[in-house]
Amino acid sequence: MPKTRETMGTLFIVPTPVGNLEDVTARALRVLREADLIVAEDTRTTGILLRHFDIQGHLQAHHKYNEHETVKALVARLLAGETVALTSDAGTPGISDPGFLLAREAIKAGVEVVALPGATAFVPALVSSGLPCDRFCFEGFLPPKKGRQSRLEALRGEQRTMVFYESPRRVVRTLEELAQVFGQDRPVSVAREISKVHEECVRGTLEEVLLHFQEEEPRGEFVIVVGGLPKQRDKNKQE
């Protein structure tokens, strides 16, 4: 008997809080409670969330180091009628986190994929930056080595607001490189520890914000929001 949507399961992509556990939605909690399987980037991290809300669920690890080995079996479970909830450590799976591969393969197999709205780090960082957010480009993490400079050079003339993720150990280096490519006077907003106790947003020029984090040790996870090239300026004249 051929599989139909009625006999298949559903893959739910479930955002989890980036900081404050109160940010989780009632719908996300219901899906996690009802799922046959919860697929987690880190079962320990997701386990903390589940215990906090007294959710009993079967957990399986699915991360960038094993996703190519686990995806086939997960799709098979979905085709067999199971409901699978996909989570990352924080935020929305697939946004600089594992999730794309499983979603793609489930769709190829004809499985219904439902993405729940919810927490993600770059949206609050963008809308609180004071920079234009009607049009923007999300760049995620820059390549750590190969291709890093060429990626920045390709963005030199970008007129939309740009959004980057960065770790505390590389944020100063990244701000230095952004200043070199875009100019020290380019406006920037750097948010860290979004939705957590020590949440902070530092705004100014790249020169000013770089100086701040050279003097204050960077801590936590960072979102860097950089203003685009003003339209009235000729990008060829920018140094």
Short mmCIF file of C-alpha atoms in Angstrom, two decimals:
data_model
loop_
_atom_site.label_atom_id
_atom_site.label_comp_id
_atom_site.label_asym_id
_atom_site.label_seq_id
_atom_site.Cartn_x
_atom_site.Cartn_y
_atom_site.Cartn_z
CA MET A 1 0.00 0.00 0.00
CA PRO A 2 1.59 3.35 -1.03
CA LYS A 3 2.29 5.94 1.63
CA THR A 4 -0.01 8.95 1.79
CA ARG A 5 0.07 12.12 3.84
CA GLU A 6 -2.62 10.55 6.05
CA THR A 7 -0.38 7.59 6.95
CA MET A 8 2.90 9.49 7.25
CA GLY A 9 4.13 11.36 10.30
CA THR A 10 5.01 15.03 10.53
CA LEU A 11 8.33 16.76 11.09
CA PHE A 12 7.92 19.76 13.38
CA ILE A 13 10.73 22.33 13.46
CA VAL A 14 10.52 23.70 17.00
CA PRO A 15 12.27 26.92 18.11
CA THR A 16 13.55 26.89 21.69
CA PRO A 17 14.48 29.90 23.87
CA VAL A 18 17.77 31.67 23.20
CA GLY A 19 17.87 32.73 26.84
CA ASN A 20 14.83 33.19 29.04
CA LEU A 21 12.81 29.98 29.22
CA GLU A 22 9.61 32.06 29.34
CA ASP A 23 10.14 32.80 25.64
CA VAL A 24 9.02 29.31 24.62
CA THR A 25 5.54 29.19 23.10
CA ALA A 26 2.61 27.14 24.37
CA ARG A 27 2.40 25.48 20.97
CA ALA A 28 6.06 24.44 21.08
CA LEU A 29 5.55 22.83 24.48
CA ARG A 30 2.48 20.95 23.22
CA VAL A 31 4.36 19.63 20.18
CA LEU A 32 7.27 18.49 22.36
CA ARG A 33 4.87 16.69 24.70
CA GLU A 34 3.04 14.93 21.88
CA ALA A 35 6.02 14.00 19.67
CA ASP A 36 7.03 10.37 19.32
CA LEU A 37 10.64 11.48 19.06
CA ILE A 38 12.49 14.69 19.92
CA VAL A 39 15.59 15.19 17.80
CA ALA A 40 18.06 17.50 19.53
CA GLU A 41 21.32 19.18 18.60
CA ASP A 42 22.47 18.39 22.15
CA THR A 43 20.30 16.08 24.24
CA ARG A 44 21.71 17.54 27.46
CA THR A 45 20.69 21.10 26.55
CA THR A 46 17.24 20.11 25.33
CA GLY A 47 16.90 17.86 28.38
CA ILE A 48 17.15 20.91 30.65
CA LEU A 49 14.23 22.53 28.83
CA LEU A 50 12.14 19.36 28.97
CA ARG A 51 12.75 18.85 32.67
CA HIS A 52 11.88 22.48 33.42
CA PHE A 53 8.46 22.00 31.82
CA ASP A 54 8.04 18.42 33.07
CA ILE A 55 8.01 16.92 29.57
CA GLN A 56 8.76 13.25 29.19
CA GLY A 57 10.05 12.52 25.71
CA HIS A 58 12.39 10.19 23.86
CA LEU A 59 15.49 12.14 22.84
CA GLN A 60 17.92 11.44 20.01
CA ALA A 61 21.01 13.45 19.08
CA HIS A 62 21.09 15.01 15.62
CA HIS A 63 23.93 17.47 15.04
CA LYS A 64 26.36 18.57 12.36
CA TYR A 65 28.73 15.70 13.12
CA ASN A 66 26.19 12.89 12.68
CA GLU A 67 23.28 14.31 10.66
CA HIS A 68 24.34 12.60 7.43
CA GLU A 69 24.29 9.24 9.24
CA THR A 70 21.02 9.77 11.15
CA VAL A 71 18.86 11.48 8.54
CA LYS A 72 17.90 8.33 6.61
CA ALA A 73 16.61 6.54 9.72
CA LEU A 74 14.70 9.64 10.82
CA VAL A 75 12.97 9.95 7.46
CA ALA A 76 12.07 6.27 7.68
CA ARG A 77 10.41 6.86 11.05
CA LEU A 78 8.48 9.79 9.60
CA LEU A 79 7.33 7.64 6.67
CA ALA A 80 6.22 5.01 9.18
CA GLY A 81 3.85 7.52 10.76
CA GLU A 82 5.83 8.90 13.69
CA THR A 83 5.79 12.55 14.73
CA VAL A 84 9.27 14.00 15.09
CA ALA A 85 10.12 17.34 16.76
CA LEU A 86 13.44 18.89 15.74
CA THR A 87 15.18 21.28 18.15
CA SER A 88 18.54 23.03 18.32
CA ASP A 89 20.37 24.21 21.43
CA ALA A 90 18.72 27.62 21.17
CA GLY A 91 16.61 29.43 18.62
CA THR A 92 15.20 28.09 15.37
CA PRO A 93 16.75 24.94 13.85
CA GLY A 94 18.28 25.58 10.45
CA ILE A 95 19.36 29.15 11.25
CA SER A 96 23.12 28.63 11.69
CA ASP A 97 22.18 25.32 13.35
CA PRO A 98 21.44 21.78 12.14
CA GLY A 99 18.03 21.34 10.56
CA PHE A 100 18.27 22.06 6.85
CA LEU A 101 19.32 18.54 5.85
CA LEU A 102 16.52 16.76 7.71
CA ALA A 103 13.90 19.22 6.48
CA ARG A 104 15.09 18.83 2.88
CA GLU A 105 15.13 15.04 2.97
CA ALA A 106 11.73 14.86 4.65
CA ILE A 107 10.25 17.11 1.96
CA LYS A 108 11.85 14.98 -0.77
CA ALA A 109 10.17 11.93 0.76
CA GLY A 110 6.79 13.65 0.73
CA VAL A 111 6.61 14.12 4.50
CA GLU A 112 4.79 17.17 5.86
CA VAL A 113 7.20 19.66 7.43
CA VAL A 114 5.75 22.25 9.82
CA ALA A 115 7.93 25.08 11.14
CA LEU A 116 6.69 26.73 14.32
CA PRO A 117 7.27 30.47 14.76
CA GLY A 118 9.36 31.36 17.76
CA ALA A 119 12.68 32.41 19.18
CA THR A 120 15.69 33.34 17.10
CA ALA A 121 18.58 35.59 18.07
CA PHE A 122 18.95 37.81 15.02
CA VAL A 123 15.41 39.26 14.93
CA PRO A 124 15.51 41.04 18.34
CA ALA A 125 19.08 42.17 17.62
CA LEU A 126 18.01 43.62 14.28
CA VAL A 127 14.85 45.41 15.37
CA SER A 128 16.53 46.90 18.46
CA SER A 129 19.59 48.10 16.54
CA GLY A 130 18.12 51.37 15.33
CA LEU A 131 19.29 50.46 11.83
CA PRO A 132 16.92 49.97 8.87
CA CYS A 133 15.22 46.58 9.09
CA ASP A 134 12.77 46.81 6.20
CA ARG A 135 15.43 45.18 4.00
CA PHE A 136 18.39 43.22 5.36
CA CYS A 137 20.66 40.29 4.60
CA PHE A 138 21.47 37.56 7.10
CA GLU A 139 25.06 36.34 6.79
CA GLY A 140 25.30 34.13 9.87
CA PHE A 141 28.83 33.14 10.87
CA LEU A 142 31.67 34.27 8.62
CA PRO A 143 34.04 31.51 7.49
CA PRO A 144 36.71 31.14 10.21
CA LYS A 145 39.58 31.06 7.71
CA LYS A 146 39.25 30.21 4.01
CA GLY A 147 36.87 32.51 2.17
CA ARG A 148 36.49 34.95 5.03
CA GLN A 149 38.09 37.96 3.34
CA SER A 150 36.39 37.32 0.03
CA ARG A 151 32.99 37.14 1.76
CA LEU A 152 33.59 40.53 3.38
CA GLU A 153 34.80 42.04 0.12
CA ALA A 154 31.67 40.79 -1.63
CA LEU A 155 29.61 42.73 0.93
CA ARG A 156 31.55 45.97 0.57
CA GLY A 157 28.84 47.59 -1.57
CA GLU A 158 25.82 45.99 0.17
CA GLN A 159 23.18 48.67 0.83
CA ARG A 160 20.97 46.53 3.06
CA THR A 161 21.56 46.15 6.78
CA MET A 162 23.79 43.12 7.39
CA VAL A 163 23.48 40.63 10.25
CA PHE A 164 26.29 38.39 11.48
CA TYR A 165 26.63 35.84 14.29
CA GLU A 166 29.90 35.65 16.18
CA SER A 167 31.51 33.92 19.14
CA PRO A 168 33.13 35.85 22.02
CA ARG A 169 36.63 34.73 21.08
CA ARG A 170 36.35 36.10 17.54
CA VAL A 171 34.15 39.16 17.94
CA VAL A 172 37.02 41.67 18.27
CA ARG A 173 38.76 40.24 15.20
CA THR A 174 35.50 40.42 13.24
CA LEU A 175 34.84 44.03 14.23
CA GLU A 176 38.40 44.92 13.19
CA GLU A 177 37.89 43.31 9.79
CA LEU A 178 34.49 44.94 9.31
CA ALA A 179 36.04 48.33 10.04
CA GLN A 180 38.84 47.68 7.55
CA VAL A 181 36.44 46.71 4.76
CA PHE A 182 33.42 48.94 5.44
CA GLY A 183 35.14 51.92 7.09
CA GLN A 184 35.44 52.85 10.76
CA ASP A 185 32.49 55.25 10.61
CA ARG A 186 29.94 52.62 9.52
CA PRO A 187 27.11 52.34 12.08
CA VAL A 188 26.87 49.08 13.99
CA SER A 189 24.90 47.55 16.83
CA VAL A 190 26.31 44.59 18.74
CA ALA A 191 23.93 42.59 20.92
CA ARG A 192 25.06 39.86 23.26
CA GLU A 193 23.35 37.41 25.61
CA ILE A 194 19.94 38.15 24.10
CA SER A 195 17.05 37.36 26.48
CA LYS A 196 19.49 36.46 29.27
CA VAL A 197 20.36 38.14 32.57
CA HIS A 198 23.38 40.01 31.20
CA GLU A 199 21.82 41.09 27.90
CA GLU A 200 23.60 44.11 26.41
CA CYS A 201 23.42 46.14 23.21
CA VAL A 202 26.30 48.41 22.24
CA ARG A 203 25.63 50.89 19.43
CA GLY A 204 27.86 53.37 17.62
CA THR A 205 30.36 53.37 14.80
CA LEU A 206 32.54 50.35 14.13
CA GLU A 207 35.45 52.27 15.62
CA GLU A 208 33.55 53.08 18.82
CA VAL A 209 32.10 49.62 19.33
CA LEU A 210 35.43 47.94 18.57
CA LEU A 211 37.08 50.10 21.24
CA HIS A 212 34.40 49.08 23.74
CA PHE A 213 35.05 45.36 23.27
CA GLN A 214 38.81 45.85 23.23
CA GLU A 215 38.45 47.35 26.70
CA GLU A 216 35.68 45.04 27.99
CA GLU A 217 36.20 41.30 27.71
CA PRO A 218 33.60 39.86 25.29
CA ARG A 219 31.32 37.34 26.97
CA GLY A 220 28.38 35.36 25.62
CA GLU A 221 27.05 34.90 22.11
CA PHE A 222 27.00 37.91 19.77
CA VAL A 223 24.85 39.28 16.97
CA ILE A 224 26.50 42.04 14.92
CA VAL A 225 24.17 44.31 12.94
CA VAL A 226 25.95 46.58 10.45
CA GLY A 227 24.42 49.44 8.49
CA GLY A 228 24.55 49.10 4.72
CA LEU A 229 26.45 51.39 2.37
CA PRO A 230 24.53 54.68 2.12
CA LYS A 231 22.99 55.03 -1.31
CA GLN A 232 24.40 58.50 -1.93
CA ARG A 233 27.97 57.26 -1.57
CA ASP A 234 29.88 55.70 -4.42
CA LYS A 235 31.16 52.36 -3.22
CA ASN A 236 34.21 52.75 -5.49
CA LYS A 237 35.26 55.80 -3.46
CA GLN A 238 35.09 53.95 -0.14
CA GLU A 239 38.43 52.93 1.24
#
